[in-house]
CSV table of C-alpha atoms and ligand atoms in Angstrom, one decimal:
chain,number,residue,atom,x,y,z
B,139,UNK,CA,-8.2,13.0,118.5
B,140,UNK,CA,-5.5,14.8,120.4
B,141,UNK,CA,-3.1,17.5,119.4
B,142,UNK,CA,0.0,19.2,120.8
B,143,UNK,CA,0.6,22.6,119.4
B,144,UNK,CA,2.7,25.6,120.0
B,145,UNK,CA,0.2,27.1,122.3
B,146,UNK,CA,1.9,30.4,122.7
B,147,UNK,CA,1.6,31.6,119.2
B,148,UNK,CA,-1.8,30.4,118.0
B,149,UNK,CA,-3.7,32.8,115.9
B,150,UNK,CA,-0.8,35.1,115.2
B,151,UNK,CA,1.6,35.3,112.3
B,152,UNK,CA,4.6,33.0,112.3
B,153,UNK,CA,7.5,35.0,113.7
B,154,UNK,CA,10.9,34.9,112.1
B,155,UNK,CA,13.7,33.1,113.9
B,156,UNK,CA,15.8,36.3,114.2
B,157,UNK,CA,13.1,38.3,115.8
B,158,UNK,CA,11.9,35.8,118.3
B,159,UNK,CA,12.8,33.5,121.1
B,160,UNK,CA,11.0,30.2,120.8
B,161,UNK,CA,7.8,30.6,118.9
B,162,UNK,CA,6.9,34.0,120.1
B,163,UNK,CA,8.2,37.5,119.7
B,164,UNK,CA,9.5,38.6,123.1
B,165,UNK,CA,9.3,42.3,122.1
B,166,UNK,CA,5.6,41.9,121.5
B,167,UNK,CA,5.2,40.4,125.0
B,168,UNK,CA,7.0,43.3,126.4
B,169,UNK,CA,5.0,45.8,124.3
B,170,UNK,CA,1.8,44.1,125.5
B,171,UNK,CA,2.9,44.3,129.1
B,172,UNK,CA,3.5,48.0,128.5
B,173,UNK,CA,-0.1,48.4,127.3
B,174,UNK,CA,0.7,48.5,123.5
B,175,UNK,CA,-0.7,46.0,121.1
B,176,UNK,CA,2.3,45.2,119.0
B,177,UNK,CA,6.1,44.9,118.9
B,178,UNK,CA,7.6,48.1,117.5
B,179,UNK,CA,10.7,46.4,115.9
B,180,UNK,CA,10.4,47.3,112.2
B,181,UNK,CA,11.3,43.9,110.7
B,182,UNK,CA,9.4,41.8,113.1
B,183,UNK,CA,6.5,39.9,111.6
B,184,UNK,CA,4.7,40.2,114.9
B,185,UNK,CA,5.0,44.0,114.5
B,186,UNK,CA,3.4,43.8,111.1
B,187,UNK,CA,0.8,41.6,112.4
B,188,UNK,CA,0.2,43.9,115.3
B,189,UNK,CA,0.0,47.0,113.1
B,190,UNK,CA,-2.8,45.5,111.0
B,191,UNK,CA,-4.1,43.7,114.1
B,192,UNK,CA,-7.6,42.5,113.1
B,193,UNK,CA,-10.5,42.5,115.5
B,194,UNK,CA,-11.8,39.5,113.7
B,195,UNK,CA,-13.8,38.1,116.5
B,196,UNK,CA,-15.0,38.9,120.0
B,197,UNK,CA,-14.3,36.3,122.6
B,198,UNK,CA,-15.8,36.5,126.1
B,199,UNK,CA,-14.2,35.2,129.3
B,200,UNK,CA,-16.2,34.8,132.5
B,201,UNK,CA,-14.3,33.7,135.7
B,202,UNK,CA,-10.8,35.1,136.1
B,203,UNK,CA,-9.6,33.3,139.2
B,204,UNK,CA,-6.6,31.1,139.9
B,205,UNK,CA,-7.1,29.2,136.6
B,206,UNK,CA,-9.3,31.5,134.5
B,207,UNK,CA,-7.0,34.5,135.1
B,208,UNK,CA,-3.9,33.1,133.6
B,209,UNK,CA,-5.7,31.3,130.8
B,210,UNK,CA,-7.5,34.5,129.9
B,211,UNK,CA,-4.3,36.5,130.0
B,212,UNK,CA,-2.5,34.0,127.7
B,213,UNK,CA,-5.5,34.1,125.4
B,214,UNK,CA,-5.4,37.9,125.2
B,215,UNK,CA,-1.7,37.8,124.4
B,216,UNK,CA,-2.0,34.8,122.0
B,217,UNK,CA,-4.8,35.7,119.6
B,218,UNK,CA,-5.7,38.6,117.3
B,219,UNK,CA,-9.2,38.8,118.6
B,220,UNK,CA,-10.8,41.2,121.0
B,221,UNK,CA,-11.4,39.7,124.5
B,222,UNK,CA,-14.2,40.9,126.7
B,223,UNK,CA,-13.9,39.8,130.4
B,224,UNK,CA,-16.2,39.6,133.4
B,225,UNK,CA,-15.6,38.6,137.0
B,226,UNK,CA,-17.2,39.6,140.3
B,227,UNK,CA,-13.7,40.5,141.5
B,228,UNK,CA,-12.6,43.8,140.0
B,229,UNK,CA,-8.9,43.1,140.7
B,230,UNK,CA,-9.1,39.9,138.6
B,231,UNK,CA,-10.7,41.9,135.8
B,232,UNK,CA,-7.9,44.6,136.0
B,233,UNK,CA,-5.2,41.9,135.7
B,234,UNK,CA,-6.6,41.1,132.3
B,235,UNK,CA,-7.6,44.6,131.1
B,236,UNK,CA,-4.0,45.9,131.7
B,237,UNK,CA,-2.9,43.3,129.1
B,238,UNK,CA,-5.4,44.4,126.5
B,239,UNK,CA,-8.7,42.7,127.4
B,240,UNK,CA,-11.8,44.9,127.6
B,241,UNK,CA,-14.1,44.9,130.6
B,242,UNK,CA,-17.5,43.7,129.5
B,243,UNK,CA,-19.3,45.5,132.4
B,244,UNK,CA,-22.0,42.9,132.6
B,245,UNK,CA,-22.8,39.4,131.6
B,246,UNK,CA,-25.5,40.8,129.3
B,247,UNK,CA,-23.0,42.9,127.4
B,248,UNK,CA,-20.6,40.0,127.1
B,249,UNK,CA,-23.3,37.6,125.9
B,250,UNK,CA,-24.6,40.1,123.3
B,251,UNK,CA,-21.2,40.9,121.9
B,252,UNK,CA,-19.2,37.7,121.7
B,253,UNK,CA,-19.2,34.8,119.2
B,254,UNK,CA,-17.1,32.6,121.5
B,255,UNK,CA,-17.5,32.5,125.3
B,256,UNK,CA,-15.3,30.8,127.9
B,257,UNK,CA,-16.4,30.1,131.5
B,258,UNK,CA,-14.1,29.1,134.3
B,259,UNK,CA,-16.2,29.0,137.4
B,260,UNK,CA,-16.0,27.2,140.8
B,261,UNK,CA,-19.0,24.8,140.7
B,262,UNK,CA,-21.7,23.4,138.5
B,263,UNK,CA,-24.1,25.7,140.3
B,264,UNK,CA,-22.1,28.8,139.3
B,265,UNK,CA,-21.9,27.6,135.7
B,266,UNK,CA,-25.6,27.0,135.5
B,267,UNK,CA,-26.4,30.5,137.0
B,268,UNK,CA,-24.0,32.3,134.6
B,269,UNK,CA,-25.3,30.3,131.5
B,270,UNK,CA,-28.9,31.1,132.5
B,271,UNK,CA,-27.9,34.8,132.3
B,272,UNK,CA,-26.0,34.5,129.1
B,273,UNK,CA,-28.5,32.3,127.2
B,274,UNK,CA,-31.3,34.9,126.5
B,275,UNK,CA,-28.8,37.5,125.2
B,276,UNK,CA,-26.4,35.4,123.2
B,277,UNK,CA,-26.9,35.3,119.4
B,278,UNK,CA,-27.6,32.0,117.6
B,279,UNK,CA,-24.3,30.6,116.5
B,280,UNK,CA,-22.5,31.5,119.7
B,281,UNK,CA,-20.1,28.8,120.9
B,282,UNK,CA,-19.6,28.3,124.7
B,283,UNK,CA,-16.7,26.4,126.1
B,284,UNK,CA,-17.0,25.6,129.8
B,285,UNK,CA,-13.4,25.3,131.2
B,286,UNK,CA,-14.7,24.6,134.8
B,287,UNK,CA,-14.6,21.1,136.3
B,288,UNK,CA,-18.3,20.3,136.0
B,289,UNK,CA,-20.7,17.4,136.4
B,290,UNK,CA,-21.3,15.3,133.2
B,291,UNK,CA,-25.0,15.4,133.8
B,292,UNK,CA,-25.1,19.1,134.2
B,293,UNK,CA,-23.1,19.8,131.1
B,294,UNK,CA,-25.4,17.5,129.0
B,295,UNK,CA,-28.4,19.4,130.4
B,296,UNK,CA,-26.9,22.7,129.5
B,297,UNK,CA,-26.0,21.6,126.0
B,298,UNK,CA,-29.5,20.4,125.4
B,299,UNK,CA,-31.1,23.6,126.7
B,300,UNK,CA,-28.7,25.9,124.7
B,301,UNK,CA,-29.1,23.9,121.5
B,302,UNK,CA,-32.8,25.0,121.3
B,303,UNK,CA,-31.5,28.6,121.1
B,304,UNK,CA,-28.9,27.8,118.4
B,305,UNK,CA,-26.0,28.1,120.9
B,306,UNK,CA,-23.4,25.4,121.0
B,307,UNK,CA,-22.0,24.2,124.3
B,308,UNK,CA,-18.8,22.1,124.9
B,309,UNK,CA,-17.4,20.9,128.1
B,310,UNK,CA,-13.7,21.8,128.1
B,311,UNK,CA,-12.1,21.2,131.6
B,312,UNK,CA,-8.4,21.6,132.0
B,313,UNK,CA,-5.7,19.8,134.0
B,314,UNK,CA,-2.2,20.8,135.1
B,315,UNK,CA,-2.8,23.3,137.8
B,316,UNK,CA,-2.0,27.0,138.1
B,317,UNK,CA,1.7,26.7,137.1
B,318,UNK,CA,0.7,25.2,133.8
B,319,UNK,CA,-2.1,27.6,133.3
B,320,UNK,CA,0.5,30.4,133.7
B,321,UNK,CA,2.9,29.0,131.2
B,322,UNK,CA,0.1,27.9,128.8
B,323,UNK,CA,1.1,24.3,128.8
B,324,UNK,CA,-2.1,23.2,130.4
B,325,UNK,CA,-4.0,20.2,129.0
B,326,UNK,CA,-7.5,20.9,127.8
B,327,UNK,CA,-10.0,18.1,127.1
B,328,UNK,CA,-13.1,18.8,125.1
B,329,UNK,CA,-16.5,17.1,124.8
B,330,UNK,CA,-18.8,18.1,122.0
B,331,UNK,CA,-19.0,18.4,118.3
B,332,UNK,CA,-15.6,17.6,116.8
B,333,UNK,CA,-15.9,20.1,114.0
B,334,UNK,CA,-16.3,22.9,116.5
B,335,UNK,CA,-13.3,21.7,118.5
B,336,UNK,CA,-11.2,21.7,115.3
B,337,UNK,CA,-12.6,25.1,114.3
B,338,UNK,CA,-11.6,26.7,117.6
B,339,UNK,CA,-8.4,24.7,118.2
B,340,UNK,CA,-6.1,27.7,117.5
B,341,UNK,CA,-7.9,29.7,120.1
B,342,UNK,CA,-7.7,26.8,122.6
B,343,UNK,CA,-4.0,26.4,121.8
B,344,UNK,CA,-3.3,30.0,122.7
B,345,UNK,CA,-3.6,29.1,126.3
B,346,UNK,CA,-3.0,25.3,126.4
B,347,UNK,CA,-0.2,23.0,125.4
B,348,UNK,CA,-2.3,19.9,124.7
B,349,UNK,CA,-5.8,19.7,123.3
B,350,UNK,CA,-7.8,16.4,123.3
B,351,UNK,CA,-11.2,15.9,121.8
B,352,UNK,CA,-12.7,13.2,124.0
B,353,UNK,CA,-16.1,12.5,122.5
B,354,UNK,CA,-19.7,13.9,122.9
B,355,UNK,CA,-20.6,16.5,125.5
B,356,UNK,CA,-20.0,15.1,129.0
B,357,UNK,CA,-17.1,12.8,128.0
B,358,UNK,CA,-14.5,15.4,128.8
B,359,UNK,CA,-16.0,16.0,132.3
B,360,UNK,CA,-15.8,12.2,132.9
B,361,UNK,CA,-12.1,12.2,131.9
B,362,UNK,CA,-11.5,15.2,134.1
B,363,UNK,CA,-13.2,13.7,137.2
B,364,UNK,CA,-11.2,10.5,136.8
B,365,UNK,CA,-8.0,12.5,136.5
B,366,UNK,CA,-8.8,14.5,139.7
B,367,UNK,CA,-9.8,11.4,141.5
B,368,UNK,CA,-6.3,10.1,140.9
B,369,UNK,CA,-4.5,13.3,142.0
B,370,UNK,CA,-6.6,13.7,145.1
B,371,UNK,CA,-6.2,10.1,146.2
B,372,UNK,CA,-2.4,10.4,145.6
B,373,UNK,CA,-2.3,13.6,147.7
B,374,UNK,CA,-4.3,12.0,150.5
B,375,UNK,CA,-2.1,9.0,150.8
B,376,UNK,CA,1.0,11.3,150.5
B,377,UNK,CA,-0.3,13.3,153.5
B,378,UNK,CA,-0.8,10.0,155.5
B,379,UNK,CA,2.7,8.8,154.5
B,380,UNK,CA,4.3,12.1,155.5
B,381,UNK,CA,2.6,11.9,158.9
B,382,UNK,CA,3.9,8.3,159.4
B,383,UNK,CA,7.4,9.5,158.7
B,384,UNK,CA,6.9,12.4,161.1
B,385,UNK,CA,5.6,10.3,163.9
B,386,UNK,CA,8.3,7.6,163.4
B,387,UNK,CA,10.8,10.4,163.8
B,388,UNK,CA,12.7,10.2,160.5
B,389,UNK,CA,14.0,13.3,158.7
B,390,UNK,CA,11.2,14.6,156.5
B,391,UNK,CA,13.6,16.3,154.1
B,392,UNK,CA,15.3,13.0,153.4
B,393,UNK,CA,11.9,11.2,153.1
B,394,UNK,CA,10.8,13.8,150.5
B,395,UNK,CA,14.1,13.5,148.7
B,396,UNK,CA,13.6,9.7,148.5
B,397,UNK,CA,10.0,9.8,147.4
B,398,UNK,CA,10.6,12.7,144.9
B,399,UNK,CA,13.3,10.6,143.2
B,400,UNK,CA,11.7,7.2,143.8
B,401,UNK,CA,8.6,5.2,142.8
B,402,UNK,CA,6.3,6.9,145.3
B,403,UNK,CA,6.4,10.3,143.5
B,404,UNK,CA,3.2,11.8,142.0
B,405,UNK,CA,1.7,15.1,141.1
B,406,UNK,CA,-0.3,15.0,144.3
B,407,UNK,CA,2.8,14.3,146.4
B,408,UNK,CA,4.6,17.2,144.7
B,409,UNK,CA,1.7,19.5,145.4
B,410,UNK,CA,1.8,18.5,149.1
B,411,UNK,CA,5.6,19.1,149.2
B,412,UNK,CA,5.4,22.5,147.5
B,413,UNK,CA,2.7,23.9,149.7
B,414,UNK,CA,1.5,22.1,152.9
B,415,UNK,CA,5.0,20.8,153.9
B,416,UNK,CA,6.3,24.3,153.5
B,417,UNK,CA,3.5,25.7,155.6
B,418,UNK,CA,1.9,27.4,152.5
B,419,UNK,CA,-1.8,27.2,152.6
B,420,UNK,CA,-3.0,30.0,150.3
B,421,UNK,CA,-5.2,28.3,147.7
B,422,UNK,CA,-3.7,27.3,144.4
B,423,UNK,CA,-6.6,24.9,144.2
B,424,UNK,CA,-9.1,25.4,147.0
B,425,UNK,CA,-9.9,22.4,149.1
B,426,UNK,CA,-13.6,23.2,148.6
B,427,UNK,CA,-13.1,22.8,144.9
B,428,UNK,CA,-11.2,19.5,145.4
B,429,UNK,CA,-14.1,18.3,147.5
B,430,UNK,CA,-16.6,19.2,144.8
B,431,UNK,CA,-14.5,17.3,142.2
B,432,UNK,CA,-14.1,14.1,144.3
B,433,UNK,CA,-17.8,14.1,145.3
B,434,UNK,CA,-18.7,14.3,141.6
B,435,UNK,CA,-16.2,11.4,140.8
B,436,UNK,CA,-17.7,9.2,143.6
B,437,UNK,CA,-21.2,10.0,142.4
B,438,UNK,CA,-20.1,9.0,138.8
B,439,UNK,CA,-18.7,5.7,140.1
B,440,UNK,CA,-22.0,4.9,141.9
B,441,UNK,CA,-24.0,5.8,138.8
B,442,UNK,CA,-22.0,3.3,136.8
B,443,UNK,CA,-21.8,0.5,139.5
B,444,UNK,CA,-18.1,0.9,140.1
B,445,UNK,CA,-17.2,-0.2,143.6
B,446,UNK,CA,-15.9,2.8,145.6
B,447,UNK,CA,-12.9,1.6,147.6
B,448,UNK,CA,-10.3,4.4,147.3
B,449,UNK,CA,-11.9,7.6,146.4
B,450,UNK,CA,-14.6,7.6,149.2
B,451,UNK,CA,-11.8,7.4,151.7
B,452,UNK,CA,-10.1,10.5,150.3
B,453,UNK,CA,-13.4,12.2,150.1
B,454,UNK,CA,-14.0,11.6,153.8
B,455,UNK,CA,-10.6,13.1,154.6
B,456,UNK,CA,-11.6,16.3,152.6
B,457,UNK,CA,-15.0,16.3,154.5
B,458,UNK,CA,-13.1,16.3,157.8
B,459,UNK,CA,-10.9,19.1,156.6
B,460,UNK,CA,-13.9,21.1,155.6
B,461,UNK,CA,-15.4,20.4,159.0
B,462,UNK,CA,-12.3,21.9,160.5
B,463,UNK,CA,-12.9,25.1,158.5
B,464,UNK,CA,-10.1,24.4,156.0
B,465,UNK,CA,-12.3,24.6,152.8
B,466,UNK,CA,-10.9,27.9,151.6
B,467,UNK,CA,-7.3,26.8,152.1
B,468,UNK,CA,-5.2,25.0,149.6
B,469,UNK,CA,-6.2,21.3,148.9
B,470,UNK,CA,-3.0,20.2,150.5
B,471,UNK,CA,-4.4,21.5,153.9
B,472,UNK,CA,-5.9,18.0,154.1
B,473,UNK,CA,-2.6,17.2,155.9
B,474,UNK,CA,-3.8,19.3,158.8
B,475,UNK,CA,-6.5,16.7,159.6
B,476,UNK,CA,-3.7,14.3,160.6
B,477,UNK,CA,-1.7,17.0,162.3
B,478,UNK,CA,-4.6,18.1,164.5
B,479,UNK,CA,-5.5,14.5,165.5
B,480,UNK,CA,-1.9,13.8,166.3
B,481,UNK,CA,-0.9,17.1,167.8
B,482,UNK,CA,2.2,17.3,165.6
B,483,UNK,CA,3.1,19.3,162.4
B,484,UNK,CA,4.8,17.9,159.4
B,485,UNK,CA,6.9,20.7,157.9
B,486,UNK,CA,10.1,20.8,156.0
H,581,LIG,P1,-11.3,30.5,141.7
H,581,LIG,O1,-12.2,30.5,142.8
H,581,LIG,O2,-9.9,30.9,141.9
H,581,LIG,O3,-11.9,31.4,140.5
H,581,LIG,C1,-13.3,31.4,140.2
H,581,LIG,C2,-13.6,32.8,139.7
H,581,LIG,O4,-14.9,32.9,139.3
H,581,LIG,C3,-13.4,33.9,140.8
H,581,LIG,O5,-12.5,34.9,140.3
H,581,LIG,C4,-14.8,34.4,141.0
H,581,LIG,O6,-14.9,35.8,141.4
H,581,LIG,C5,-15.5,34.1,139.7
H,581,LIG,N1,-16.9,34.1,139.7
H,581,LIG,C6,-17.7,33.3,140.6
H,581,LIG,N2,-19.0,33.5,140.3
H,581,LIG,C7,-19.0,34.4,139.2
H,581,LIG,C8,-20.1,35.0,138.5
H,581,LIG,N3,-21.4,34.8,138.8
H,581,LIG,N4,-19.8,35.9,137.5
H,581,LIG,C9,-18.5,36.2,137.2
H,581,LIG,N5,-17.4,35.6,137.9
H,581,LIG,C10,-17.7,34.8,138.9
H,581,LIG,O7,-11.3,29.0,141.1
H,581,LIG,P2,-10.2,28.3,140.1
H,581,LIG,O8,-9.2,27.6,141.0
H,581,LIG,O9,-9.8,29.3,139.1
H,581,LIG,O10,-11.1,27.2,139.4
H,581,LIG,C11,-12.0,27.5,138.4
H,581,LIG,C12,-12.5,26.1,137.8
H,581,LIG,O11,-11.4,25.4,137.3
H,581,LIG,C13,-13.2,25.2,138.9
H,581,LIG,O12,-14.2,24.5,138.3
H,581,LIG,C14,-12.0,24.3,139.3
H,581,LIG,O13,-12.5,23.1,139.8
H,581,LIG,C15,-11.3,24.1,138.0
H,581,LIG,N6,-9.9,23.8,138.1
H,581,LIG,C16,-9.1,24.4,139.0
H,581,LIG,C17,-7.7,24.1,139.1
H,581,LIG,C18,-6.8,24.7,140.1
H,581,LIG,O14,-5.6,24.2,140.2
H,581,LIG,N7,-7.1,25.8,140.7
H,581,LIG,C19,-7.2,23.2,138.1
H,581,LIG,C20,-8.0,22.6,137.2
H,581,LIG,C21,-9.4,23.0,137.1
């Protein structure tokens, strides 16, 4: 079952049309930015809601990076629950605490105090390590949503291990990239008990625009890996295409205009255009993480006997990029593999 909901206002009172823009009170957003909890406008329903703001539940959030950071900040601003945060990077923590989240201080403290816990961590190994720390401290009844892109086998293993302690685990990867994490329109896909998905949908909708229940634990990770296989193959072929244009000597700006408005367009192509072709390689989605996702997708194809024709080629390109030391750069740095071989740059 899937749902599109007004993600920005989940878990708060419906604002009046006069006091709001769209579905959310802009004064409350400004107040929150200023470190207050509520809008001060006397007739605003958000103000009333804020004044009797309930601390109904404690939600934990671990991993506040490129994706977890904006998702957590939207959660903090979109629900009437207390949010405890934890990350190894103090700056990432501060970006959330200035909006009203509370620093947990440790994973132990977060696990002990929270009924719902979100993780958004780089790799399955990171998720396993964090869950191993959380599990002994979390109370039975705790619900854990893993927003990371994870292996279907690993999430099933985690779910089974946690079930013995009375802790529910759901895989809940997201797609749409940083821009859509920032504006809370990201798509979230969930694998696990459907009743738990429904029960927590308002919370999920506070930082996402579309929520899809896929099936049992692991099914959402399968969907996410297929999705990422598509975008990464599209980006790889876009990089190759741009290099053909460059070497053939045509105007790259015109090529981009044609593809952007034509049938060759894709999310992967647009990512390449927005970053690598502009010479921007700061990671929005790190190449190392893309490599992890595509390796998991190729592994999944092999497990199910699906011939690997396309994805292994793109995976080899990412391996070459990592070999060149580009793993910490943006995924679109895969273009540099072609550039280095050919001794020419493709830039707009
Ligand atoms: P990131 O590297 O920017 O953020 C990861 C965060 O986890 C960092 O802030 C890091 O300090 C923190 N962290 C690592 N180990 C920790 C630990 N033990 N305890 C606490 N914090 C810890 O990565 P990201 O781009 O935000 O990606 C997070 C997940 O989301 C990955 O699984 C990725 O594949 C997936 N994803 C990323 C994108 C994207 O566009 N960046 C899109 C969809 C899904």
